[in-house]
Amino acid sequence: MSDANGRNGAGGPDAGGSNGVNPEKDLAASNLPGQRGDGGEEIRVQRGMFGASNGGDTSGYGGLVRSIRLPGASARPYGGWFDEVADELEGALEEQGLVPESVIDKTVVDRGELTFHIEREHLPCVARTLRDDPALRFELCTGVSGVHYPHDKGRELHAVYHLRSITHNRLIRLEVSAPDADPHVPSLVSVYPTNDWHEREAYDFFGIVFEGHPALTRIMMPDDWQGFPQRKDYPLGGIPVEYKGAQIPAPDQRRSYS
């Protein structure tokens, strides 16, 4: 877009889109809503509104250049009750003979929300601790969300859990990552039974394999569907019909979910 004098805005060539320069390097974070400035971890530089590289950009933002960053670890004090939860969790892990630094990869406070990034092998232990410790009491997991970052090498797949404490009226997140080459994450169904269908959905759309799930099958797509539709590398169009040969079995031959 242009201002009244005809100068190009952030998406125009004068902002660096045509020569590949990232304008974030020269602008204060306050000038870029939703950005993290130089903080966090840059996983790639996106050109265009959606990062499309295999066709014409019809969005009108083909000249936009911006960094895609994941938030970095936050320094204490986190503020408010965040420090209390972090202290209680670390103390509870130590009581179980675990070193918090080997369990919690990083603690992030971003946009007023608290997220613990957990090493995936310790996920069930951390979830059980958060649920059962009287000072924490995160009794409810409202689901797991899958995320795919193709350029986050070695951590392409992320599983994000949303936990709520009804006792203390608090909301936090747990996040674990896994590589495309080994997309396995421990299931939390034994800790939070409500995750049964959420984990199946994340498996169906992202291909995250939740180890220990009682019946990890597709929930939306046919059993023989190839690929995982919500991954960033999944084709956006022109896909041939893949229901060939499908049939509905008799009621007494259908899968059991119990």
Short mmCIF file of C-alpha atoms in Angstrom, two decimals:
data_model
loop_
_atom_site.label_atom_id
_atom_site.label_comp_id
_atom_site.label_asym_id
_atom_site.label_seq_id
_atom_site.Cartn_x
_atom_site.Cartn_y
_atom_site.Cartn_z
CA MET A 1 0.00 0.00 0.00
CA SER A 2 1.11 3.64 -0.44
CA ASP A 3 0.69 6.77 1.62
CA ALA A 4 -0.61 10.08 0.35
CA ASN A 5 2.79 10.91 -1.16
CA GLY A 6 2.98 7.65 -3.09
CA ARG A 7 5.72 6.09 -0.96
CA ASN A 8 5.56 2.33 -0.60
CA GLY A 9 4.55 0.75 2.71
CA ALA A 10 6.02 -2.30 4.42
CA GLY A 11 5.04 -4.57 1.57
CA GLY A 12 6.44 -2.40 -1.23
CA PRO A 13 9.79 -2.62 -2.98
CA ASP A 14 11.25 0.34 -1.06
CA ALA A 15 10.89 -1.70 2.14
CA GLY A 16 13.33 -4.30 0.90
CA GLY A 17 11.02 -6.83 -0.73
CA SER A 18 12.56 -6.51 -4.17
CA ASN A 19 16.17 -6.78 -3.04
CA GLY A 20 15.61 -9.47 -0.39
CA VAL A 21 16.54 -7.26 2.57
CA ASN A 22 14.61 -7.97 5.74
CA PRO A 23 13.20 -4.63 7.00
CA GLU A 24 12.94 -5.96 10.56
CA LYS A 25 16.68 -5.63 10.87
CA ASP A 26 16.39 -1.85 10.67
CA LEU A 27 13.08 -1.18 12.42
CA ALA A 28 12.24 -1.03 16.11
CA ALA A 29 10.01 -3.84 17.35
CA SER A 30 7.36 -1.29 18.32
CA ASN A 31 6.88 -0.47 14.64
CA LEU A 32 5.99 -4.06 13.79
CA PRO A 33 2.86 -5.23 15.60
CA GLY A 34 3.06 -8.85 16.70
CA GLN A 35 6.84 -9.04 16.26
CA ARG A 36 9.47 -9.93 18.84
CA GLY A 37 12.22 -7.62 17.63
CA ASP A 38 15.61 -9.30 17.89
CA GLY A 39 14.43 -11.65 20.64
CA GLY A 40 13.64 -15.30 20.20
CA GLU A 41 14.95 -17.74 17.64
CA GLU A 42 14.66 -16.99 13.94
CA ILE A 43 13.81 -20.15 12.02
CA ARG A 44 13.39 -18.56 8.58
CA VAL A 45 12.72 -15.38 6.63
CA GLN A 46 9.34 -15.38 4.90
CA ARG A 47 8.73 -13.56 1.64
CA GLY A 48 5.14 -12.77 0.73
CA MET A 49 2.07 -12.99 2.93
CA PHE A 50 1.95 -16.79 3.14
CA GLY A 51 5.45 -17.81 2.13
CA ALA A 52 4.29 -19.45 -1.10
CA SER A 53 7.16 -20.26 -3.44
CA ASN A 54 5.58 -22.52 -6.06
CA GLY A 55 3.28 -20.08 -7.82
CA GLY A 56 2.19 -16.50 -8.28
CA ASP A 57 1.37 -14.52 -5.14
CA THR A 58 -2.12 -13.08 -5.61
CA SER A 59 -2.37 -11.60 -2.11
CA GLY A 60 -0.87 -8.24 -3.08
CA TYR A 61 1.88 -8.70 -0.46
CA GLY A 62 4.47 -10.36 -2.68
CA GLY A 63 7.11 -7.84 -1.57
CA LEU A 64 6.62 -8.41 2.16
CA VAL A 65 9.71 -9.74 3.94
CA ARG A 66 9.52 -10.71 7.61
CA SER A 67 11.24 -12.95 10.12
CA ILE A 68 9.50 -16.01 11.50
CA ARG A 69 10.65 -16.36 15.09
CA LEU A 70 9.90 -18.64 17.98
CA PRO A 71 10.02 -16.93 21.38
CA GLY A 72 13.18 -17.50 23.39
CA ALA A 73 13.49 -18.48 27.04
CA SER A 74 12.32 -15.83 29.50
CA ALA A 75 14.37 -14.59 32.45
CA ARG A 76 13.08 -14.44 35.99
CA PRO A 77 11.09 -12.92 37.49
CA TYR A 78 8.29 -13.94 35.15
CA GLY A 79 5.73 -11.87 37.05
CA GLY A 80 2.56 -12.59 38.96
CA TRP A 81 1.74 -16.21 39.74
CA PHE A 82 4.00 -17.48 36.94
CA ASP A 83 6.98 -17.61 39.32
CA GLU A 84 4.94 -19.52 41.90
CA VAL A 85 3.93 -22.18 39.37
CA ALA A 86 7.49 -22.48 38.02
CA ASP A 87 8.94 -22.80 41.53
CA GLU A 88 6.38 -25.41 42.57
CA LEU A 89 6.90 -27.46 39.42
CA GLU A 90 10.70 -27.40 39.70
CA GLY A 91 10.51 -28.29 43.39
CA ALA A 92 8.14 -31.20 42.71
CA LEU A 93 10.46 -32.55 40.02
CA GLU A 94 13.43 -32.38 42.38
CA GLU A 95 11.45 -34.35 44.96
CA GLN A 96 11.11 -37.10 42.35
CA GLY A 97 14.86 -37.17 41.81
CA LEU A 98 14.77 -35.26 38.52
CA VAL A 99 16.90 -32.29 37.52
CA PRO A 100 14.52 -29.54 36.34
CA GLU A 101 17.01 -28.30 33.72
CA SER A 102 17.02 -31.74 32.07
CA VAL A 103 13.22 -31.91 32.04
CA ILE A 104 12.23 -28.33 31.16
CA ASP A 105 13.99 -27.20 28.00
CA LYS A 106 12.88 -23.59 28.48
CA THR A 107 10.20 -21.51 30.14
CA VAL A 108 8.60 -18.86 27.96
CA VAL A 109 6.44 -15.92 28.95
CA ASP A 110 5.10 -14.41 25.74
CA ARG A 111 2.09 -12.16 25.23
CA GLY A 112 1.10 -12.62 28.86
CA GLU A 113 1.00 -16.44 28.65
CA LEU A 114 3.18 -19.08 30.34
CA THR A 115 4.54 -22.06 28.40
CA PHE A 116 6.84 -24.82 29.61
CA HIS A 117 8.82 -26.50 26.83
CA ILE A 118 9.30 -30.08 27.98
CA GLU A 119 11.66 -32.81 26.78
CA ARG A 120 9.24 -35.28 25.26
CA GLU A 121 10.35 -38.34 27.25
CA HIS A 122 9.43 -36.50 30.48
CA LEU A 123 6.01 -35.28 29.30
CA PRO A 124 3.83 -37.82 31.21
CA CYS A 125 5.75 -37.22 34.45
CA VAL A 126 5.40 -33.45 34.17
CA ALA A 127 1.70 -33.67 33.31
CA ARG A 128 1.03 -35.99 36.24
CA THR A 129 2.92 -33.66 38.56
CA LEU A 130 0.97 -30.64 37.36
CA ARG A 131 -2.29 -32.53 37.87
CA ASP A 132 -1.62 -34.05 41.29
CA ASP A 133 0.55 -31.57 43.19
CA PRO A 134 -1.72 -29.65 45.63
CA ALA A 135 0.01 -26.35 44.90
CA LEU A 136 -0.49 -26.77 41.15
CA ARG A 137 -3.69 -28.75 40.55
CA PHE A 138 -4.02 -28.43 36.78
CA GLU A 139 -6.91 -30.88 36.72
CA LEU A 140 -8.09 -30.25 33.16
CA CYS A 141 -6.36 -30.59 29.80
CA THR A 142 -8.54 -28.93 27.18
CA GLY A 143 -6.75 -30.62 24.29
CA VAL A 144 -3.58 -30.88 22.27
CA SER A 145 -2.79 -28.83 19.18
CA GLY A 146 -0.38 -29.91 16.47
CA VAL A 147 1.96 -27.43 14.76
CA HIS A 148 4.31 -27.98 11.83
CA TYR A 149 7.41 -25.82 11.37
CA PRO A 150 9.19 -27.29 8.32
CA HIS A 151 12.20 -25.00 8.82
CA ASP A 152 12.67 -25.74 12.53
CA LYS A 153 15.22 -28.45 11.79
CA GLY A 154 15.12 -31.39 14.17
CA ARG A 155 11.95 -30.02 15.81
CA GLU A 156 9.57 -29.82 12.88
CA LEU A 157 6.53 -31.16 14.76
CA HIS A 158 5.24 -29.52 17.93
CA ALA A 159 2.47 -30.72 20.25
CA VAL A 160 0.97 -28.03 22.48
CA TYR A 161 -1.16 -28.91 25.52
CA HIS A 162 -3.50 -26.43 27.20
CA LEU A 163 -3.87 -27.04 30.94
CA ARG A 164 -6.31 -25.34 33.27
CA SER A 165 -6.39 -25.31 37.05
CA ILE A 166 -9.98 -25.13 38.21
CA THR A 167 -8.77 -24.97 41.83
CA HIS A 168 -6.50 -21.95 41.31
CA ASN A 169 -8.13 -20.48 38.16
CA ARG A 170 -4.90 -20.58 36.13
CA LEU A 171 -4.06 -21.47 32.55
CA ILE A 172 -0.68 -22.66 31.22
CA ARG A 173 0.69 -24.57 28.26
CA LEU A 174 3.08 -27.48 27.80
CA GLU A 175 4.91 -27.82 24.51
CA VAL A 176 7.02 -30.67 23.19
CA SER A 177 8.74 -31.10 19.84
CA ALA A 178 9.75 -34.04 17.67
CA PRO A 179 11.59 -34.34 14.35
CA ASP A 180 9.86 -35.39 11.15
CA ALA A 181 12.12 -38.43 11.10
CA ASP A 182 10.89 -39.57 14.54
CA PRO A 183 7.41 -38.10 15.11
CA HIS A 184 6.77 -39.90 18.40
CA VAL A 185 5.41 -38.21 21.54
CA PRO A 186 4.15 -40.00 24.68
CA SER A 187 0.37 -40.11 25.00
CA LEU A 188 -1.28 -38.30 27.90
CA VAL A 189 -4.54 -40.24 27.76
CA SER A 190 -3.60 -42.11 30.95
CA VAL A 191 -3.17 -38.74 32.73
CA TYR A 192 -5.90 -36.74 30.98
CA PRO A 193 -8.50 -39.10 29.41
CA THR A 194 -10.06 -36.16 27.56
CA ASN A 195 -7.01 -36.20 25.27
CA ASP A 196 -8.20 -39.42 23.63
CA TRP A 197 -9.89 -37.80 20.64
CA HIS A 198 -7.63 -34.73 20.57
CA GLU A 199 -4.53 -36.90 20.14
CA ARG A 200 -6.24 -38.85 17.38
CA GLU A 201 -7.02 -35.60 15.57
CA ALA A 202 -3.42 -34.37 15.89
CA TYR A 203 -2.23 -37.74 14.58
CA ASP A 204 -4.69 -37.63 11.68
CA PHE A 205 -3.79 -34.12 10.52
CA PHE A 206 -0.10 -33.82 11.49
CA GLY A 207 1.19 -37.38 11.72
CA ILE A 208 2.31 -37.06 15.35
CA VAL A 209 2.42 -40.60 16.76
CA PHE A 210 1.25 -40.61 20.38
CA GLU A 211 2.94 -43.62 21.96
CA GLY A 212 0.69 -45.50 24.38
CA HIS A 213 -2.60 -44.21 22.99
CA PRO A 214 -5.25 -46.93 23.40
CA ALA A 215 -6.57 -46.72 19.80
CA LEU A 216 -4.55 -44.33 17.63
CA THR A 217 -6.52 -44.31 14.38
CA ARG A 218 -7.61 -41.60 12.00
CA ILE A 219 -10.57 -39.57 13.16
CA MET A 220 -11.50 -37.52 10.07
CA MET A 221 -9.72 -38.94 7.04
CA PRO A 222 -10.20 -42.48 5.62
CA ASP A 223 -7.83 -45.11 6.99
CA ASP A 224 -5.94 -45.40 3.69
CA TRP A 225 -5.51 -41.63 3.17
CA GLN A 226 -1.97 -40.71 2.16
CA GLY A 227 -0.32 -37.80 3.98
CA PHE A 228 -1.34 -35.43 6.74
CA PRO A 229 -3.50 -32.52 5.51
CA GLN A 230 -2.44 -29.80 7.97
CA ARG A 231 1.29 -30.10 7.47
CA LYS A 232 2.83 -27.15 5.68
CA ASP A 233 4.27 -29.41 2.96
CA TYR A 234 0.89 -30.93 2.09
CA PRO A 235 -0.39 -29.93 -1.38
CA LEU A 236 -2.95 -27.14 -1.28
CA GLY A 237 -4.86 -28.11 -4.41
CA GLY A 238 -5.10 -30.36 -7.42
CA ILE A 239 -5.25 -33.54 -5.32
CA PRO A 240 -6.95 -36.48 -7.06
CA VAL A 241 -9.86 -38.12 -5.30
CA GLU A 242 -8.46 -40.65 -2.83
CA TYR A 243 -11.65 -42.45 -1.81
CA LYS A 244 -11.31 -45.09 -4.54
CA GLY A 245 -12.30 -48.52 -3.35
CA ALA A 246 -13.72 -47.23 -0.07
CA GLN A 247 -16.73 -49.00 1.36
CA ILE A 248 -18.72 -48.81 4.60
CA PRO A 249 -18.50 -52.09 6.53
CA ALA A 250 -21.46 -53.69 8.25
CA PRO A 251 -22.17 -52.38 11.79
CA ASP A 252 -20.81 -55.52 13.44
CA GLN A 253 -17.54 -55.20 11.49
CA ARG A 254 -16.76 -51.58 12.22
CA ARG A 255 -13.93 -50.51 14.51
CA SER A 256 -14.52 -50.33 18.20
CA TYR A 257 -13.42 -47.21 20.08
CA SER A 258 -13.83 -48.63 23.56
#
